């Protein structure tokens, strides 16, 4: 058939349903439907399109950043206050046997907590004990045991005064003398001043020492040392000279 399409020239007859063969192209002058995009499928698994992640608005991001900065600043202030409250330097403790300084004192020379009235009363009582001691044991060259010697304001690093420090005032000297009289030394304990015998020893402030003494049948210094070793046996020999030593009561020069 002249001018017939090629498939009519070679097609033997009508196509049956389900028969295979090329599909005739669409002819005509109408507008062609747009080609559909080819979808490439991934056979390795199901393919799903995910929407892009949502981002918070920029204003919320700015607010969050500002709040974070404020929180950091507040934590810094709280930390500084905590450090300031706990970083006060601790008080330094002295070493045992090392030099000690006089405690803080008031305008009257007494340490904090002491009273001038108590010292005045103690001085009066010490003077009475001294008068009794001079009557009973006038200095005449006899040997005695010296058990304590303190001037007002003396600091003894190895002893503790009644005020809790190592500095002795009149009330502390009186308390120590009474403690010695009621202790191992026995009953024949008396009180004198260093200006009552010998060369009249005084401290650097020209104050005499109040001395607590024990009388006994001592013929010489060795007798006193033997007595001290017996009465203060629990005290190491190297420290015994601070609590008991021989003293000869010669008339004042």
PDB file of C-alpha atoms in Angstrom:
ATOM      1  CA  UNK A   1       0.000   0.000   0.000  1.00  0.00           C
ATOM      2  CA  UNK A   2       1.678   3.096  -1.225  1.00  0.00           C
ATOM      3  CA  UNK A   3       2.242   5.775   1.382  1.00  0.00           C
ATOM      4  CA  UNK A   4       1.066   3.637   4.293  1.00  0.00           C
ATOM      5  CA  UNK A   5       3.017   3.686   7.576  1.00  0.00           C
ATOM      6  CA  UNK A   6       5.583   1.052   8.018  1.00  0.00           C
ATOM      7  CA  UNK A   7       3.698  -0.893  10.592  1.00  0.00           C
ATOM      8  CA  UNK A   8       0.691  -1.212   8.302  1.00  0.00           C
ATOM      9  CA  UNK A   9       2.938  -2.550   5.625  1.00  0.00           C
ATOM     10  CA  UNK A  10       4.229  -5.361   7.796  1.00  0.00           C
ATOM     11  CA  UNK A  11       1.376  -5.869  10.301  1.00  0.00           C
ATOM     12  CA  UNK A  12      -0.475  -8.986   9.249  1.00  0.00           C
ATOM     13  CA  UNK A  13      -3.688  -8.084  10.937  1.00  0.00           C
ATOM     14  CA  UNK A  14      -5.450  -6.654  13.919  1.00  0.00           C
ATOM     15  CA  UNK A  15      -3.691  -7.029  17.286  1.00  0.00           C
ATOM     16  CA  UNK A  16      -5.140  -9.245  19.826  1.00  0.00           C
ATOM     17  CA  UNK A  17      -5.386  -8.239  23.372  1.00  0.00           C
ATOM     18  CA  UNK A  18      -2.174  -9.075  25.180  1.00  0.00           C
ATOM     19  CA  UNK A  19      -0.152  -9.506  21.987  1.00  0.00           C
ATOM     20  CA  UNK A  20       3.397  -8.313  22.048  1.00  0.00           C
ATOM     21  CA  UNK A  21       4.816  -5.883  19.603  1.00  0.00           C
ATOM     22  CA  UNK A  22       5.853  -2.328  19.267  1.00  0.00           C
ATOM     23  CA  UNK A  23       3.408   0.303  20.337  1.00  0.00           C
ATOM     24  CA  UNK A  24       2.635   2.686  17.525  1.00  0.00           C
ATOM     25  CA  UNK A  25       3.815   6.191  18.093  1.00  0.00           C
ATOM     26  CA  UNK A  26       1.251   8.872  18.707  1.00  0.00           C
ATOM     27  CA  UNK A  27       0.728  11.079  15.701  1.00  0.00           C
ATOM     28  CA  UNK A  28      -1.096  14.246  15.323  1.00  0.00           C
ATOM     29  CA  UNK A  29      -0.675  17.928  15.542  1.00  0.00           C
ATOM     30  CA  UNK A  30      -1.805  18.352  19.192  1.00  0.00           C
ATOM     31  CA  UNK A  31       0.449  19.561  21.938  1.00  0.00           C
ATOM     32  CA  UNK A  32       2.543  16.834  23.523  1.00  0.00           C
ATOM     33  CA  UNK A  33       2.108  16.232  27.254  1.00  0.00           C
ATOM     34  CA  UNK A  34       5.183  17.261  29.167  1.00  0.00           C
ATOM     35  CA  UNK A  35       7.553  14.483  29.969  1.00  0.00           C
ATOM     36  CA  UNK A  36       7.320  13.196  33.528  1.00  0.00           C
ATOM     37  CA  UNK A  37      10.610  13.294  35.498  1.00  0.00           C
ATOM     38  CA  UNK A  38      12.163   9.935  35.872  1.00  0.00           C
ATOM     39  CA  UNK A  39      12.246   8.697  39.405  1.00  0.00           C
ATOM     40  CA  UNK A  40      15.304   6.718  40.295  1.00  0.00           C
ATOM     41  CA  UNK A  41      14.466   4.160  42.924  1.00  0.00           C
ATOM     42  CA  UNK A  42      16.941   2.808  45.403  1.00  0.00           C
ATOM     43  CA  UNK A  43      16.512  -0.936  45.468  1.00  0.00           C
ATOM     44  CA  UNK A  44      18.553  -1.265  48.612  1.00  0.00           C
ATOM     45  CA  UNK A  45      15.682  -0.097  50.811  1.00  0.00           C
ATOM     46  CA  UNK A  46      12.703   2.103  51.098  1.00  0.00           C
ATOM     47  CA  UNK A  47      13.330   5.681  50.072  1.00  0.00           C
ATOM     48  CA  UNK A  48      11.537   8.397  51.986  1.00  0.00           C
ATOM     49  CA  UNK A  49      11.863  12.100  51.525  1.00  0.00           C
ATOM     50  CA  UNK A  50      12.632  13.848  54.914  1.00  0.00           C
ATOM     51  CA  UNK A  51      11.826  17.462  55.393  1.00  0.00           C
ATOM     52  CA  UNK A  52      14.779  19.697  56.374  1.00  0.00           C
ATOM     53  CA  UNK A  53      15.259  20.107  60.209  1.00  0.00           C
ATOM     54  CA  UNK A  54      13.467  23.024  61.725  1.00  0.00           C
ATOM     55  CA  UNK A  55      15.713  25.732  63.179  1.00  0.00           C
ATOM     56  CA  UNK A  56      14.595  27.972  66.033  1.00  0.00           C
ATOM     57  CA  UNK A  57      14.014  31.582  65.092  1.00  0.00           C
ATOM     58  CA  UNK A  58      17.101  33.775  65.361  1.00  0.00           C
ATOM     59  CA  UNK A  59      15.478  35.862  68.101  1.00  0.00           C
ATOM     60  CA  UNK A  60      15.221  32.797  70.378  1.00  0.00           C
ATOM     61  CA  UNK A  61      18.867  31.988  69.746  1.00  0.00           C
ATOM     62  CA  UNK A  62      19.913  35.484  70.794  1.00  0.00           C
ATOM     63  CA  UNK A  63      17.775  35.327  73.965  1.00  0.00           C
ATOM     64  CA  UNK A  64      19.251  31.943  74.909  1.00  0.00           C
ATOM     65  CA  UNK A  65      22.805  33.243  74.449  1.00  0.00           C
ATOM     66  CA  UNK A  66      22.118  36.287  76.641  1.00  0.00           C
ATOM     67  CA  UNK A  67      20.587  34.126  79.392  1.00  0.00           C
ATOM     68  CA  UNK A  68      23.623  31.839  79.304  1.00  0.00           C
ATOM     69  CA  UNK A  69      25.987  34.805  79.741  1.00  0.00           C
ATOM     70  CA  UNK A  70      23.934  36.136  82.682  1.00  0.00           C
ATOM     71  CA  UNK A  71      23.984  32.717  84.356  1.00  0.00           C
ATOM     72  CA  UNK A  72      27.771  32.456  83.993  1.00  0.00           C
ATOM     73  CA  UNK A  73      28.201  35.944  85.493  1.00  0.00           C
ATOM     74  CA  UNK A  74      25.989  35.079  88.480  1.00  0.00           C
ATOM     75  CA  UNK A  75      27.922  31.880  89.125  1.00  0.00           C
ATOM     76  CA  UNK A  76      31.170  33.854  89.035  1.00  0.00           C
ATOM     77  CA  UNK A  77      29.880  36.355  91.618  1.00  0.00           C
ATOM     78  CA  UNK A  78      28.695  33.574  93.938  1.00  0.00           C
ATOM     79  CA  UNK A  79      32.036  31.772  93.645  1.00  0.00           C
ATOM     80  CA  UNK A  80      33.956  34.981  94.464  1.00  0.00           C
ATOM     81  CA  UNK A  81      31.831  35.582  97.548  1.00  0.00           C
ATOM     82  CA  UNK A  82      32.322  32.003  98.729  1.00  0.00           C
ATOM     83  CA  UNK A  83      36.096  32.234  98.325  1.00  0.00           C
ATOM     84  CA  UNK A  84      36.196  35.583 100.135  1.00  0.00           C
ATOM     85  CA  UNK A  85      34.223  34.194 103.065  1.00  0.00           C
ATOM     86  CA  UNK A  86      36.412  31.129 103.500  1.00  0.00           C
ATOM     87  CA  UNK A  87      39.865  32.466 102.620  1.00  0.00           C
ATOM     88  CA  UNK A  88      40.472  34.427 105.786  1.00  0.00           C
ATOM     89  CA  UNK A  89      43.969  33.474 106.855  1.00  0.00           C
ATOM     90  CA  UNK A  90      44.093  31.128 109.734  1.00  0.00           C
ATOM     91  CA  UNK A  91      45.847  32.203 112.897  1.00  0.00           C
ATOM     92  CA  UNK A  92      49.472  30.990 113.032  1.00  0.00           C
ATOM     93  CA  UNK A  93      50.376  28.744 115.929  1.00  0.00           C
ATOM     94  CA  UNK A  94      53.732  28.982 117.652  1.00  0.00           C
ATOM     95  CA  UNK A  95      56.175  26.088 117.821  1.00  0.00           C
ATOM     96  CA  UNK A  96      56.651  24.233 121.060  1.00  0.00           C
ATOM     97  CA  UNK A  97      59.667  25.555 122.870  1.00  0.00           C
ATOM     98  CA  UNK A  98      60.019  28.519 120.511  1.00  0.00           C
ATOM     99  CA  UNK A  99      59.978  32.151 121.581  1.00  0.00           C
ATOM    100  CA  UNK A 100      56.551  33.511 122.438  1.00  0.00           C
ATOM    101  CA  UNK A 101      55.411  37.100 122.482  1.00  0.00           C
ATOM    102  CA  UNK A 102      53.424  38.809 125.183  1.00  0.00           C
ATOM    103  CA  UNK A 103      49.625  38.523 124.763  1.00  0.00           C
ATOM    104  CA  UNK A 104      47.481  41.426 123.642  1.00  0.00           C
ATOM    105  CA  UNK A 105      46.998  43.714 126.635  1.00  0.00           C
ATOM    106  CA  UNK A 106      44.772  46.548 127.622  1.00  0.00           C
ATOM    107  CA  UNK A 107      45.854  50.056 128.547  1.00  0.00           C
ATOM    108  CA  UNK A 108      46.493  48.846 132.108  1.00  0.00           C
ATOM    109  CA  UNK A 109      49.058  46.263 130.989  1.00  0.00           C
ATOM    110  CA  UNK A 110      46.778  43.295 131.675  1.00  0.00           C
ATOM    111  CA  UNK A 111      46.004  40.786 128.922  1.00  0.00           C
ATOM    112  CA  UNK A 112      42.567  40.784 127.391  1.00  0.00           C
ATOM    113  CA  UNK A 113      40.127  39.387 129.959  1.00  0.00           C
ATOM    114  CA  UNK A 114      42.182  40.418 133.046  1.00  0.00           C
ATOM    115  CA  UNK A 115      41.248  43.226 135.424  1.00  0.00           C
ATOM    116  CA  UNK A 116      43.323  45.833 137.201  1.00  0.00           C
ATOM    117  CA  UNK A 117      41.167  45.366 140.309  1.00  0.00           C
ATOM    118  CA  UNK A 118      42.126  41.685 140.527  1.00  0.00           C
ATOM    119  CA  UNK A 119      45.819  42.577 140.235  1.00  0.00           C
ATOM    120  CA  UNK A 120      45.533  45.257 142.912  1.00  0.00           C
ATOM    121  CA  UNK A 121      43.903  42.798 145.314  1.00  0.00           C
ATOM    122  CA  UNK A 122      46.520  40.152 144.497  1.00  0.00           C
ATOM    123  CA  UNK A 123      49.365  42.610 145.118  1.00  0.00           C
ATOM    124  CA  UNK A 124      47.943  43.433 148.533  1.00  0.00           C
ATOM    125  CA  UNK A 125      47.773  39.730 149.402  1.00  0.00           C
ATOM    126  CA  UNK A 126      51.302  39.112 148.102  1.00  0.00           C
ATOM    127  CA  UNK A 127      52.613  41.918 150.298  1.00  0.00           C
ATOM    128  CA  UNK A 128      50.938  40.301 153.317  1.00  0.00           C
ATOM    129  CA  UNK A 129      52.515  36.937 152.472  1.00  0.00           C
ATOM    130  CA  UNK A 130      55.857  38.656 152.089  1.00  0.00           C
ATOM    131  CA  UNK A 131      55.555  40.286 155.510  1.00  0.00           C
ATOM    132  CA  UNK A 132      54.758  36.895 157.079  1.00  0.00           C
ATOM    133  CA  UNK A 133      57.680  35.290 155.227  1.00  0.00           C
ATOM    134  CA  UNK A 134      60.180  37.892 156.433  1.00  0.00           C
ATOM    135  CA  UNK A 135      59.038  37.373 160.014  1.00  0.00           C
ATOM    136  CA  UNK A 136      59.315  33.581 159.827  1.00  0.00           C
ATOM    137  CA  UNK A 137      62.433  33.349 157.646  1.00  0.00           C
ATOM    138  CA  UNK A 138      64.562  36.487 157.852  1.00  0.00           C
ATOM    139  CA  UNK A 139      67.488  36.211 155.414  1.00  0.00           C
ATOM    140  CA  UNK A 140      70.509  35.008 157.369  1.00  0.00           C
ATOM    141  CA  UNK A 141      72.508  32.893 154.933  1.00  0.00           C
ATOM    142  CA  UNK A 142      70.233  29.837 155.108  1.00  0.00           C
ATOM    143  CA  UNK A 143      69.617  27.561 152.120  1.00  0.00           C
ATOM    144  CA  UNK A 144      66.122  27.215 150.728  1.00  0.00           C
ATOM    145  CA  UNK A 145      64.485  25.774 147.622  1.00  0.00           C
ATOM    146  CA  UNK A 146      63.317  28.350 145.130  1.00  0.00           C
ATOM    147  CA  UNK A 147      60.138  27.079 143.470  1.00  0.00           C
ATOM    148  CA  UNK A 148      59.058  30.104 141.429  1.00  0.00           C
ATOM    149  CA  UNK A 149      60.252  33.616 140.605  1.00  0.00           C
ATOM    150  CA  UNK A 150      58.076  35.980 138.584  1.00  0.00           C
ATOM    151  CA  UNK A 151      57.964  39.734 138.206  1.00  0.00           C
ATOM    152  CA  UNK A 152      54.802  41.426 136.973  1.00  0.00           C
ATOM    153  CA  UNK A 153      54.793  40.970 133.197  1.00  0.00           C
ATOM    154  CA  UNK A 154      57.258  38.048 133.099  1.00  0.00           C
ATOM    155  CA  UNK A 155      56.818  35.697 130.137  1.00  0.00           C
ATOM    156  CA  UNK A 156      57.805  32.067 130.759  1.00  0.00           C
ATOM    157  CA  UNK A 157      57.439  30.009 127.552  1.00  0.00           C
ATOM    158  CA  UNK A 158      57.331  26.672 129.412  1.00  0.00           C
ATOM    159  CA  UNK A 159      54.670  27.633 131.942  1.00  0.00           C
ATOM    160  CA  UNK A 160      51.049  28.697 131.671  1.00  0.00           C
ATOM    161  CA  UNK A 161      49.660  31.457 133.869  1.00  0.00           C
ATOM    162  CA  UNK A 162      46.168  31.478 135.369  1.00  0.00           C
ATOM    163  CA  UNK A 163      45.124  33.852 132.576  1.00  0.00           C
ATOM    164  CA  UNK A 164      45.800  31.125 130.003  1.00  0.00           C
ATOM    165  CA  UNK A 165      48.911  32.750 128.501  1.00  0.00           C
ATOM    166  CA  UNK A 166      52.594  32.514 129.428  1.00  0.00           C
ATOM    167  CA  UNK A 167      52.724  36.067 130.783  1.00  0.00           C
ATOM    168  CA  UNK A 168      52.317  36.445 134.534  1.00  0.00           C
ATOM    169  CA  UNK A 169      50.676  39.356 136.337  1.00  0.00           C
ATOM    170  CA  UNK A 170      50.074  39.871 140.045  1.00  0.00           C
ATOM    171  CA  UNK A 171      46.931  37.712 140.174  1.00  0.00           C
ATOM    172  CA  UNK A 172      48.713  34.952 138.245  1.00  0.00           C
ATOM    173  CA  UNK A 173      51.777  35.076 140.531  1.00  0.00           C
ATOM    174  CA  UNK A 174      49.559  34.766 143.606  1.00  0.00           C
ATOM    175  CA  UNK A 175      47.652  31.844 142.089  1.00  0.00           C
ATOM    176  CA  UNK A 176      50.893  30.022 141.287  1.00  0.00           C
ATOM    177  CA  UNK A 177      52.254  30.517 144.809  1.00  0.00           C
ATOM    178  CA  UNK A 178      49.069  29.128 146.342  1.00  0.00           C
ATOM    179  CA  UNK A 179      49.153  26.146 143.991  1.00  0.00           C
ATOM    180  CA  UNK A 180      52.753  25.377 144.952  1.00  0.00           C
ATOM    181  CA  UNK A 181      51.956  25.681 148.685  1.00  0.00           C
ATOM    182  CA  UNK A 182      49.144  23.151 148.341  1.00  0.00           C
ATOM    183  CA  UNK A 183      51.183  20.742 146.217  1.00  0.00           C
ATOM    184  CA  UNK A 184      54.220  18.499 146.534  1.00  0.00           C
ATOM    185  CA  UNK A 185      56.404  21.112 148.221  1.00  0.00           C
ATOM    186  CA  UNK A 186      54.735  20.706 151.578  1.00  0.00           C
ATOM    187  CA  UNK A 187      53.451  23.262 154.042  1.00  0.00           C
ATOM    188  CA  UNK A 188      56.552  25.354 154.792  1.00  0.00           C
ATOM    189  CA  UNK A 189      56.270  27.578 151.728  1.00  0.00           C
ATOM    190  CA  UNK A 190      56.672  31.347 151.960  1.00  0.00           C
ATOM    191  CA  UNK A 191      56.925  34.386 149.669  1.00  0.00           C
ATOM    192  CA  UNK A 192      59.603  37.095 149.477  1.00  0.00           C
ATOM    193  CA  UNK A 193      60.778  39.721 147.018  1.00  0.00           C
ATOM    194  CA  UNK A 194      64.230  39.474 145.459  1.00  0.00           C
ATOM    195  CA  UNK A 195      64.977  42.903 146.945  1.00  0.00           C
ATOM    196  CA  UNK A 196      64.658  41.302 150.416  1.00  0.00           C
ATOM    197  CA  UNK A 197      67.912  39.321 150.126  1.00  0.00           C
ATOM    198  CA  UNK A 198      71.182  39.057 148.228  1.00  0.00           C
ATOM    199  CA  UNK A 199      71.945  41.623 145.548  1.00  0.00           C
ATOM    200  CA  UNK A 200      68.338  42.707 145.111  1.00  0.00           C
ATOM    201  CA  UNK A 201      67.734  41.262 141.637  1.00  0.00           C
ATOM    202  CA  UNK A 202      65.223  43.181 139.467  1.00  0.00           C
ATOM    203  CA  UNK A 203      63.958  42.761 135.913  1.00  0.00           C
ATOM    204  CA  UNK A 204      64.693  45.094 132.996  1.00  0.00           C
ATOM    205  CA  UNK A 205      61.778  47.278 134.091  1.00  0.00           C
ATOM    206  CA  UNK A 206      63.319  47.608 137.562  1.00  0.00           C
ATOM    207  CA  UNK A 207      60.533  45.478 139.051  1.00  0.00           C
ATOM    208  CA  UNK A 208      61.532  42.992 141.775  1.00  0.00           C
ATOM    209  CA  UNK A 209      60.647  39.329 141.403  1.00  0.00           C
ATOM    210  CA  UNK A 210      58.141  37.663 143.688  1.00  0.00           C
ATOM    211  CA  UNK A 211      59.807  34.405 144.802  1.00  0.00           C
ATOM    212  CA  UNK A 212      58.047  31.377 146.234  1.00  0.00           C
ATOM    213  CA  UNK A 213      60.420  29.474 148.533  1.00  0.00           C
ATOM    214  CA  UNK A 214      60.379  26.292 150.609  1.00  0.00           C
ATOM    215  CA  UNK A 215      62.242  26.080 153.910  1.00  0.00           C
ATOM    216  CA  UNK A 216      63.848  22.835 155.118  1.00  0.00           C
ATOM    217  CA  UNK A 217      66.754  21.344 156.963  1.00  0.00           C
ATOM    218  CA  UNK A 218      69.142  22.169 154.149  1.00  0.00           C
ATOM    219  CA  UNK A 219      72.816  22.481 155.048  1.00  0.00           C
ATOM    220  CA  UNK A 220      74.014  23.301 151.515  1.00  0.00           C
ATOM    221  CA  UNK A 221      73.024  23.484 147.877  1.00  0.00           C
ATOM    222  CA  UNK A 222      73.372  19.713 147.374  1.00  0.00           C
ATOM    223  CA  UNK A 223      70.813  19.047 150.076  1.00  0.00           C
ATOM    224  CA  UNK A 224      68.394  21.270 148.203  1.00  0.00           C
ATOM    225  CA  UNK A 225      69.065  19.481 144.909  1.00  0.00           C
ATOM    226  CA  UNK A 226      68.449  16.101 146.506  1.00  0.00           C
ATOM    227  CA  UNK A 227      65.181  17.367 147.910  1.00  0.00           C
ATOM    228  CA  UNK A 228      64.160  18.806 144.536  1.00  0.00           C
ATOM    229  CA  UNK A 229      64.921  15.476 142.834  1.00  0.00           C
ATOM    230  CA  UNK A 230      62.681  13.719 145.339  1.00  0.00           C
ATOM    231  CA  UNK A 231      59.802  16.200 145.288  1.00  0.00           C
ATOM    232  CA  UNK A 232      59.819  16.661 141.496  1.00  0.00           C
ATOM    233  CA  UNK A 233      60.872  13.191 140.380  1.00  0.00           C
ATOM    234  CA  UNK A 234      58.365  13.220 137.516  1.00  0.00           C
ATOM    235  CA  UNK A 235      59.950  16.364 136.048  1.00  0.00           C
ATOM    236  CA  UNK A 236      62.882  15.709 133.670  1.00  0.00           C
ATOM    237  CA  UNK A 237      66.229  16.719 135.176  1.00  0.00           C
ATOM    238  CA  UNK A 238      66.888  19.179 132.346  1.00  0.00           C
ATOM    239  CA  UNK A 239      63.668  21.035 133.209  1.00  0.00           C
ATOM    240  CA  UNK A 240      63.844  20.707 136.987  1.00  0.00           C
ATOM    241  CA  UNK A 241      65.842  23.921 137.352  1.00  0.00           C
ATOM    242  CA  UNK A 242      62.747  25.833 136.235  1.00  0.00           C
ATOM    243  CA  UNK A 243      60.659  24.500 139.115  1.00  0.00           C
ATOM    244  CA  UNK A 244      63.129  23.831 141.918  1.00  0.00           C
ATOM    245  CA  UNK A 245      66.704  25.029 142.560  1.00  0.00           C
ATOM    246  CA  UNK A 246      68.937  25.971 145.505  1.00  0.00           C
ATOM    247  CA  UNK A 247      68.885  29.561 146.761  1.00  0.00           C
ATOM    248  CA  UNK A 248      70.833  31.064 149.670  1.00  0.00           C
ATOM    249  CA  UNK A 249      69.091  33.835 151.554  1.00  0.00           C
ATOM    250  CA  UNK A 250      71.809  36.270 152.501  1.00  0.00           C
ATOM    251  CA  UNK A 251      70.990  39.642 153.992  1.00  0.00           C
ATOM    252  CA  UNK A 252      70.313  42.324 151.384  1.00  0.00           C
ATOM    253  CA  UNK A 253      73.350  44.205 150.196  1.00  0.00           C
TER     254      UNK A 253
END
